[in-house]
PDB file of C-alpha atoms in Angstrom:
ATOM      1  CA  ILE A 922      21.590 269.230  40.656  1.00 73.00           C
ATOM      2  CA  THR A 923      19.414 267.461  38.175  1.00 81.00           C
ATOM      3  CA  SER A 924      17.540 264.541  37.747  1.00 81.00           C
ATOM      4  CA  SER A 925      19.146 262.745  35.450  1.00 80.00           C
ATOM      5  CA  THR A 926      22.484 263.417  37.347  1.00 80.00           C
ATOM      6  CA  CYS A 927      21.283 261.879  40.448  1.00 81.00           C
ATOM      7  CA  LEU A 928      20.031 259.115  38.294  1.00 77.00           C
ATOM      8  CA  GLU A 929      24.111 258.580  36.209  1.00 73.00           C
ATOM      9  CA  VAL A 930      25.585 258.590  39.616  1.00 73.00           C
ATOM     10  CA  LEU A 931      23.727 256.412  41.094  1.00 72.00           C
ATOM     11  CA  GLN A 932      23.927 253.719  38.090  1.00 66.00           C
ATOM     12  CA  ARG A 933      27.967 253.918  38.397  1.00 63.00           C
ATOM     13  CA  LEU A 934      27.610 252.992  41.634  1.00 66.00           C
ATOM     14  CA  VAL A 935      25.257 250.189  41.595  1.00 68.00           C
ATOM     15  CA  VAL A 936      26.076 249.184  37.254  1.00 73.00           C
ATOM     16  CA  PHE A 937      28.492 246.602  36.272  1.00 77.00           C
ATOM     17  CA  ASN A 938      31.313 248.992  34.651  1.00 82.00           C
ATOM     18  CA  PRO A 939      33.512 246.779  32.557  1.00 87.00           C
ATOM     19  CA  ASP A 940      35.470 249.385  31.347  1.00 89.00           C
ATOM     20  CA  GLU A 941      37.253 250.596  34.188  1.00 87.00           C
ATOM     21  CA  ILE A 942      37.821 246.934  35.779  1.00 90.00           C
ATOM     22  CA  SER A 943      39.226 245.960  32.179  1.00 93.00           C
ATOM     23  CA  VAL A 944      42.019 248.946  33.567  1.00 92.00           C
ATOM     24  CA  SER A 945      42.338 247.747  37.093  1.00 91.00           C
ATOM     25  CA  VAL A 946      42.899 244.134  35.901  1.00 93.00           C
ATOM     26  CA  LYS A 947      45.322 245.171  33.768  1.00 94.00           C
ATOM     27  CA  GLU A 948      47.309 246.834  35.920  1.00 93.00           C
ATOM     28  CA  CYS A 949      47.563 243.702  38.370  1.00 92.00           C
ATOM     29  CA  VAL A 950      48.981 241.426  35.834  1.00 95.00           C
ATOM     30  CA  GLU A 951      51.398 244.331  34.563  1.00 94.00           C
ATOM     31  CA  GLY A 952      51.896 244.327  38.125  1.00 93.00           C
ATOM     32  CA  VAL A 953      53.038 240.878  38.755  1.00 94.00           C
ATOM     33  CA  ILE A 954      54.468 239.272  35.074  1.00 94.00           C
ATOM     34  CA  GLY A 955      55.226 242.022  33.352  1.00 92.00           C
ATOM     35  CA  GLY A 956      58.441 241.547  31.810  1.00 89.00           C
ATOM     36  CA  THR A 957      59.195 238.096  32.840  1.00 94.00           C
ATOM     37  CA  ASP A 958      58.612 234.554  30.319  1.00 93.00           C
ATOM     38  CA  TYR A 959      56.891 231.703  31.348  1.00 92.00           C
ATOM     39  CA  ASN A 960      58.516 230.091  34.532  1.00 91.00           C
ATOM     40  CA  GLN A 961      57.411 226.378  35.561  1.00 90.00           C
ATOM     41  CA  SER A 962      57.774 226.874  39.287  1.00 93.00           C
ATOM     42  CA  LYS A 963      56.558 230.171  39.568  1.00 93.00           C
ATOM     43  CA  VAL A 964      53.118 230.176  37.674  1.00 93.00           C
ATOM     44  CA  ASN A 965      51.188 229.430  40.793  1.00 92.00           C
ATOM     45  CA  GLN A 966      52.463 232.228  42.699  1.00 94.00           C
ATOM     46  CA  TRP A 967      51.482 234.138  39.801  1.00 94.00           C
ATOM     47  CA  THR A 968      47.437 233.182  39.213  1.00 94.00           C
ATOM     48  CA  ALA A 969      47.223 233.175  42.809  1.00 93.00           C
ATOM     49  CA  SER A 970      48.749 237.012  43.006  1.00 93.00           C
ATOM     50  CA  ILE A 971      46.513 238.401  39.935  1.00 94.00           C
ATOM     51  CA  VAL A 972      43.403 237.041  40.943  1.00 93.00           C
ATOM     52  CA  GLU A 973      43.718 238.012  44.968  1.00 92.00           C
ATOM     53  CA  HIS A 974      45.264 241.554  43.801  1.00 93.00           C
ATOM     54  CA  SER A 975      42.266 242.016  41.640  1.00 93.00           C
ATOM     55  CA  LEU A 976      39.895 241.377  43.916  1.00 93.00           C
ATOM     56  CA  THR A 977      41.253 243.246  46.408  1.00 92.00           C
ATOM     57  CA  HIS A 978      40.751 245.949  44.169  1.00 90.00           C
ATOM     58  CA  LEU A 979      37.228 245.209  43.270  1.00 90.00           C
ATOM     59  CA  VAL A 980      36.633 245.089  46.587  1.00 90.00           C
ATOM     60  CA  LYS A 981      38.000 248.140  47.929  1.00 90.00           C
ATOM     61  CA  GLN A 982      35.029 249.749  45.325  1.00 86.00           C
ATOM     62  CA  GLY A 983      32.215 249.301  48.251  1.00 86.00           C
ATOM     63  CA  ARG A 984      30.090 248.387  45.400  1.00 87.00           C
ATOM     64  CA  PRO A 985      27.296 245.860  46.773  1.00 88.00           C
ATOM     65  CA  PHE A 986      28.540 243.010  44.426  1.00 91.00           C
ATOM     66  CA  LYS A 987      29.670 239.672  44.293  1.00 92.00           C
ATOM     67  CA  TYR A 988      32.925 238.743  42.697  1.00 93.00           C
ATOM     68  CA  ILE A 989      34.571 235.610  41.116  1.00 94.00           C
ATOM     69  CA  VAL A 990      37.752 236.300  39.272  1.00 94.00           C
ATOM     70  CA  ASN A 991      39.171 234.172  37.081  1.00 94.00           C
ATOM     71  CA  CYS A 992      42.850 233.942  36.135  1.00 94.00           C
ATOM     72  CA  THR A 993      44.180 230.901  33.620  1.00 93.00           C
ATOM     73  CA  ILE A 994      47.832 231.096  32.710  1.00 93.00           C
ATOM     74  CA  MET A 995      49.541 229.640  29.789  1.00 92.00           C
ATOM     75  CA  GLN A 996      52.398 229.075  27.991  1.00 91.00           C
ATOM     76  CA  LYS A 997      53.537 230.257  24.256  1.00 91.00           C
ATOM     77  CA  SER A 998      54.218 226.615  22.711  1.00 88.00           C
ATOM     78  CA  GLY A 999      51.396 226.201  19.382  1.00 86.00           C
ATOM     79  CA  ALA A1000      49.021 224.225  21.452  1.00 85.00           C
ATOM     80  CA  GLY A1001      45.399 225.300  20.790  1.00 83.00           C
ATOM     81  CA  LEU A1002      43.735 226.624  23.444  1.00 84.00           C
ATOM     82  CA  HIS A1003      39.963 227.504  23.656  1.00 85.00           C
ATOM     83  CA  THR A1004      37.810 229.107  26.827  1.00 86.00           C
ATOM     84  CA  ALA A1005      34.168 229.860  26.910  1.00 88.00           C
ATOM     85  CA  ASN A1006      31.398 231.167  29.792  1.00 89.00           C
ATOM     86  CA  SER A1007      27.848 230.740  30.131  1.00 88.00           C
ATOM     87  CA  CYS A1008      26.091 233.071  33.362  1.00 89.00           C
ATOM     88  CA  TYR A1009      22.452 232.530  34.179  1.00 89.00           C
ATOM     89  CA  TRP A1010      21.991 235.368  36.539  1.00 90.00           C
ATOM     90  CA  ASP A1011      19.824 239.391  36.549  1.00 89.00           C
ATOM     91  CA  THR A1012      21.085 241.144  32.984  1.00 88.00           C
ATOM     92  CA  ALA A1013      20.285 243.729  34.468  1.00 87.00           C
ATOM     93  CA  THR A1014      22.606 244.375  37.301  1.00 87.00           C
ATOM     94  CA  ASP A1015      24.728 241.534  36.886  1.00 90.00           C
ATOM     95  CA  GLY A1016      28.039 241.204  34.237  1.00 91.00           C
ATOM     96  CA  SER A1017      31.367 240.483  33.370  1.00 93.00           C
ATOM     97  CA  CYS A1018      34.653 241.457  32.071  1.00 93.00           C
ATOM     98  CA  THR A1019      37.588 239.625  30.086  1.00 94.00           C
ATOM     99  CA  VAL A1020      40.817 240.714  30.319  1.00 94.00           C
ATOM    100  CA  ARG A1021      43.528 239.324  27.477  1.00 93.00           C
ATOM    101  CA  TRP A1022      47.433 239.648  28.283  1.00 94.00           C
ATOM    102  CA  GLU A1023      50.190 238.668  26.171  1.00 93.00           C
ATOM    103  CA  ASN A1024      54.057 238.704  26.496  1.00 92.00           C
ATOM    104  CA  ARG A1025      56.259 237.173  23.886  1.00 92.00           C
ATOM    105  CA  THR A1026      56.786 233.512  26.086  1.00 93.00           C
ATOM    106  CA  MET A1027      52.497 233.112  27.372  1.00 93.00           C
ATOM    107  CA  TYR A1028      49.017 234.156  27.486  1.00 93.00           C
ATOM    108  CA  CYS A1029      47.539 235.677  30.715  1.00 94.00           C
ATOM    109  CA  VAL A1030      43.345 235.712  30.411  1.00 94.00           C
ATOM    110  CA  VAL A1031      41.490 237.143  33.213  1.00 95.00           C
ATOM    111  CA  SER A1032      37.301 236.925  34.038  1.00 94.00           C
ATOM    112  CA  VAL A1033      36.152 238.695  36.043  1.00 94.00           C
ATOM    113  CA  PHE A1034      32.284 238.028  37.238  1.00 94.00           C
ATOM    114  CA  ALA A1035      29.698 240.587  39.109  1.00 93.00           C
ATOM    115  CA  VAL A1036      26.763 239.499  40.720  1.00 92.00           C
ATOM    116  CA  ALA A1037      24.516 242.259  42.311  1.00 90.00           C
ATOM    117  CA  VAL A1038      23.904 241.948  46.002  1.00 87.00           C
ATOM    118  CA  ALA A1039      20.372 242.425  47.004  1.00 77.00           C
ATOM    119  CA  LEU A1040      20.509 246.080  49.175  1.00 65.00           C
TER     120      LEU A1040
ATOM    121  CA  MET B 512      17.781 202.878  57.361  1.00 68.00           C
ATOM    122  CA  LEU B 513      14.586 204.698  55.126  1.00 68.00           C
ATOM    123  CA  LEU B 514      15.042 207.310  57.972  1.00 70.00           C
ATOM    124  CA  GLU B 515      18.654 207.609  57.355  1.00 70.00           C
ATOM    125  CA  ARG B 516      17.367 208.265  53.742  1.00 70.00           C
ATOM    126  CA  GLU B 517      15.307 210.961  53.995  1.00 67.00           C
ATOM    127  CA  ILE B 518      17.628 213.048  56.702  1.00 64.00           C
ATOM    128  CA  THR B 519      20.110 212.995  54.407  1.00 64.00           C
ATOM    129  CA  SER B 520      18.048 213.567  50.998  1.00 62.00           C
ATOM    130  CA  TRP B 521      16.633 216.923  53.477  1.00 59.00           C
ATOM    131  CA  LYS B 522      20.171 217.984  54.218  1.00 57.00           C
ATOM    132  CA  ARG B 523      21.498 217.864  50.999  1.00 57.00           C
ATOM    133  CA  HIS B 524      18.343 219.706  49.919  1.00 57.00           C
ATOM    134  CA  LYS B 525      18.987 222.595  52.200  1.00 56.00           C
ATOM    135  CA  ALA B 526      22.541 222.890  51.345  1.00 59.00           C
ATOM    136  CA  GLY B 527      21.092 224.589  48.031  1.00 75.00           C
ATOM    137  CA  PHE B 528      24.611 224.428  45.877  1.00 85.00           C
ATOM    138  CA  VAL B 529      25.430 220.324  46.041  1.00 87.00           C
ATOM    139  CA  VAL B 530      28.859 219.535  44.944  1.00 90.00           C
ATOM    140  CA  GLU B 531      28.550 216.347  44.106  1.00 90.00           C
ATOM    141  CA  ASP B 532      25.172 216.987  41.870  1.00 90.00           C
ATOM    142  CA  VAL B 533      26.766 219.805  39.700  1.00 93.00           C
ATOM    143  CA  SER B 534      30.299 217.949  39.300  1.00 94.00           C
ATOM    144  CA  THR B 535      27.746 214.472  37.462  1.00 94.00           C
ATOM    145  CA  ILE B 536      25.876 216.670  35.721  1.00 93.00           C
ATOM    146  CA  ILE B 537      29.728 218.835  33.876  1.00 94.00           C
ATOM    147  CA  LYS B 538      30.869 215.139  33.496  1.00 94.00           C
ATOM    148  CA  GLU B 539      28.263 214.045  31.673  1.00 94.00           C
ATOM    149  CA  SER B 540      27.868 217.349  29.694  1.00 94.00           C
ATOM    150  CA  VAL B 541      31.928 216.800  29.108  1.00 94.00           C
ATOM    151  CA  GLU B 542      31.857 212.712  27.873  1.00 94.00           C
ATOM    152  CA  ALA B 543      28.700 213.892  25.425  1.00 93.00           C
ATOM    153  CA  THR B 544      30.053 216.873  23.850  1.00 93.00           C
ATOM    154  CA  ILE B 545      33.910 215.928  23.160  1.00 92.00           C
ATOM    155  CA  GLY B 546      33.838 211.568  23.901  1.00 90.00           C
ATOM    156  CA  GLY B 547      36.981 210.493  22.897  1.00 89.00           C
ATOM    157  CA  ASN B 548      37.593 213.367  19.716  1.00 91.00           C
ATOM    158  CA  ALA B 549      40.538 214.523  18.943  1.00 90.00           C
ATOM    159  CA  TYR B 550      41.508 218.220  19.321  1.00 89.00           C
ATOM    160  CA  GLN B 551      39.855 220.185  15.865  1.00 90.00           C
ATOM    161  CA  HIS B 552      40.170 223.819  15.312  1.00 88.00           C
ATOM    162  CA  ASN B 553      37.248 224.421  13.816  1.00 91.00           C
ATOM    163  CA  ARG B 554      34.719 222.694  16.079  1.00 91.00           C
ATOM    164  CA  VAL B 555      36.387 222.860  19.387  1.00 92.00           C
ATOM    165  CA  ASN B 556      34.428 226.284  19.426  1.00 91.00           C
ATOM    166  CA  GLN B 557      30.964 224.348  19.208  1.00 92.00           C
ATOM    167  CA  TRP B 558      32.172 222.646  21.611  1.00 93.00           C
ATOM    168  CA  THR B 559      32.677 224.736  24.472  1.00 93.00           C
ATOM    169  CA  THR B 560      29.772 226.311  23.509  1.00 92.00           C
ATOM    170  CA  SER B 561      27.927 223.404  23.777  1.00 92.00           C
ATOM    171  CA  ILE B 562      29.006 221.530  27.231  1.00 93.00           C
ATOM    172  CA  VAL B 563      28.270 225.375  29.213  1.00 92.00           C
ATOM    173  CA  GLU B 564      24.859 225.922  27.453  1.00 91.00           C
ATOM    174  CA  GLN B 565      24.011 221.851  28.781  1.00 92.00           C
ATOM    175  CA  CYS B 566      25.623 222.260  31.760  1.00 92.00           C
ATOM    176  CA  LEU B 567      22.912 225.551  32.132  1.00 92.00           C
ATOM    177  CA  SER B 568      20.406 224.023  31.617  1.00 92.00           C
ATOM    178  CA  GLN B 569      20.504 221.076  33.502  1.00 93.00           C
ATOM    179  CA  LEU B 570      21.122 223.869  36.586  1.00 92.00           C
ATOM    180  CA  SER B 571      18.548 225.765  36.055  1.00 89.00           C
ATOM    181  CA  LYS B 572      16.452 222.423  36.255  1.00 90.00           C
ATOM    182  CA  LEU B 573      17.075 222.347  39.796  1.00 89.00           C
ATOM    183  CA  GLY B 574      15.007 224.614  40.016  1.00 88.00           C
ATOM    184  CA  LYS B 575      17.381 226.288  43.388  1.00 90.00           C
ATOM    185  CA  PRO B 576      17.391 229.872  43.965  1.00 90.00           C
ATOM    186  CA  PHE B 577      20.582 230.369  42.478  1.00 92.00           C
ATOM    187  CA  LYS B 578      22.657 232.444  39.871  1.00 92.00           C
ATOM    188  CA  TYR B 579      24.785 230.510  37.726  1.00 93.00           C
ATOM    189  CA  ILE B 580      28.597 231.465  36.217  1.00 93.00           C
ATOM    190  CA  ILE B 581      29.428 228.132  33.876  1.00 94.00           C
ATOM    191  CA  THR B 582      33.265 228.500  32.307  1.00 93.00           C
ATOM    192  CA  CYS B 583      34.789 225.688  30.231  1.00 94.00           C
ATOM    193  CA  VAL B 584      38.259 225.578  29.017  1.00 93.00           C
ATOM    194  CA  ILE B 585      39.278 222.982  25.925  1.00 93.00           C
ATOM    195  CA  MET B 586      43.179 222.678  25.571  1.00 91.00           C
ATOM    196  CA  GLN B 587      44.667 220.789  22.859  1.00 91.00           C
ATOM    197  CA  LYS B 588      47.565 218.261  25.036  1.00 90.00           C
ATOM    198  CA  ASN B 589      50.965 219.658  23.155  1.00 88.00           C
ATOM    199  CA  GLY B 590      52.761 219.529  26.587  1.00 86.00           C
ATOM    200  CA  ALA B 591      52.210 223.143  26.842  1.00 86.00           C
ATOM    201  CA  GLY B 592      51.853 224.198  30.810  1.00 86.00           C
ATOM    202  CA  MET B 593      49.207 225.981  32.154  1.00 87.00           C
ATOM    203  CA  GLN B 594      47.380 226.967  35.449  1.00 88.00           C
ATOM    204  CA  THR B 595      44.325 228.653  36.136  1.00 89.00           C
ATOM    205  CA  ALA B 596      43.259 230.258  39.385  1.00 91.00           C
ATOM    206  CA  SER B 597      39.736 231.818  40.895  1.00 90.00           C
ATOM    207  CA  THR B 598      38.796 233.581  43.462  1.00 91.00           C
ATOM    208  CA  CYS B 599      35.506 234.526  45.180  1.00 91.00           C
ATOM    209  CA  PHE B 600      34.136 237.575  47.154  1.00 92.00           C
ATOM    210  CA  TRP B 601      30.884 236.138  48.391  1.00 92.00           C
ATOM    211  CA  ASP B 602      28.783 234.567  50.836  1.00 90.00           C
ATOM    212  CA  ASN B 603      30.235 231.420  52.671  1.00 88.00           C
ATOM    213  CA  SER B 604      27.188 229.696  53.662  1.00 89.00           C
ATOM    214  CA  THR B 605      25.249 229.879  50.861  1.00 90.00           C
ATOM    215  CA  ASP B 606      27.500 229.896  47.676  1.00 92.00           C
ATOM    216  CA  GLY B 607      30.069 227.312  46.340  1.00 92.00           C
ATOM    217  CA  SER B 608      31.807 226.094  43.295  1.00 93.00           C
ATOM    218  CA  CYS B 609      32.732 223.287  41.417  1.00 94.00           C
ATOM    219  CA  THR B 610      35.437 222.487  39.279  1.00 94.00           C
ATOM    220  CA  VAL B 611      36.001 219.180  37.106  1.00 95.00           C
ATOM    221  CA  ARG B 612      38.968 218.219  34.958  1.00 94.00           C
ATOM    222  CA  TRP B 613      38.841 216.129  32.202  1.00 94.00           C
ATOM    223  CA  GLU B 614      40.854 214.735  29.640  1.00 92.00           C
ATOM    224  CA  ASN B 615      41.009 212.098  26.912  1.00 92.00           C
ATOM    225  CA  LYS B 616      44.137 211.395  24.801  1.00 92.00           C
ATOM    226  CA  PHE B 617      43.693 214.535  23.129  1.00 92.00           C
ATOM    227  CA  VAL B 618      42.347 216.956  25.050  1.00 93.00           C
ATOM    228  CA  TYR B 619      42.317 218.718  29.235  1.00 93.00           C
ATOM    229  CA  CYS B 620      39.127 220.614  29.093  1.00 93.00           C
ATOM    230  CA  ILE B 621      38.354 221.899  32.630  1.00 94.00           C
ATOM    231  CA  VAL B 622      34.750 223.576  33.767  1.00 95.00           C
ATOM    232  CA  SER B 623      34.204 225.182  36.865  1.00 94.00           C
ATOM    233  CA  VAL B 624      30.332 226.027  37.533  1.00 94.00           C
ATOM    234  CA  PHE B 625      29.664 229.094  40.782  1.00 94.00           C
ATOM    235  CA  GLY B 626      26.469 229.423  42.322  1.00 93.00           C
ATOM    236  CA  LEU B 627      25.433 231.915  43.498  1.00 93.00           C
ATOM    237  CA  ALA B 628      22.513 232.099  46.445  1.00 90.00           C
ATOM    238  CA  ILE B 629      19.783 235.080  45.267  1.00 85.00           C
TER     239      ILE B 629
END
C-alpha cells in the first residue's frame, strides 16, 4: 500500500463526495414520488419523507459531517421559480450538491449541504 | 431596568445564533432587493444572488464563530402549489436556523439561513 493510496482512502472518508450523494438522493426521490402526479394533500408528506430518507442515508455513512437537506416540490403550471444558495464555510472540507428531478406534473429540487466537524 | 437589559443582551450574545437578528437581516435584504417589483424573468437571477450575498455579508459582520448556509427561492404568483422542507443533522445546542417568508403582489420569496457553530 503506497502513501498515495492511503491519502486517497483518507480523502474519500473525510472529504465531501457530491457524486455519491447525488445518486443516493435521486434514489430517495424516485422512491417517494416516482410515478405520482402532483397532489396537494400529499405533498407535505412527500417533502418530509424525501428529506428524512436522504438524511438517514447520509448519516449511515458515518462520516464526520453535519448535514442540511432541503427539498422543494413545485407543481408544473407555467410559474417561474428561481433558487440560489450562498455558503460561508471552509471550501477545502465542506460542500454541497443539488439534485433536480421532474416528471410530467411537478419539479423536485433537493439540496444537500455538508459541513465538516472538527475531529 | 438597566441590569435586566444587560442580562438579556449578554444572554443573546452567549446564545450564538440569534433568530431575531438574523430574521431582521433577511427582511431588510429582501425588501431592498425586490421591494414592490413584479416577477421579471431576466432579473430574478440578479435578485436571488443579491439577496443571498447581502445576507451573507451582514451575517459575517456579526463576527460570530459560525459557518452559514443561505438559500433563497423566488416564485411567481401564478396559482401553482409549492412545498419545501428541510431537515438538519447538527448540534442542537449551538446550531440554528431561521426562515423568512416574504411576499408582495407578484412574487413569493422564501429565505432560509442555517448557522453551524465552528
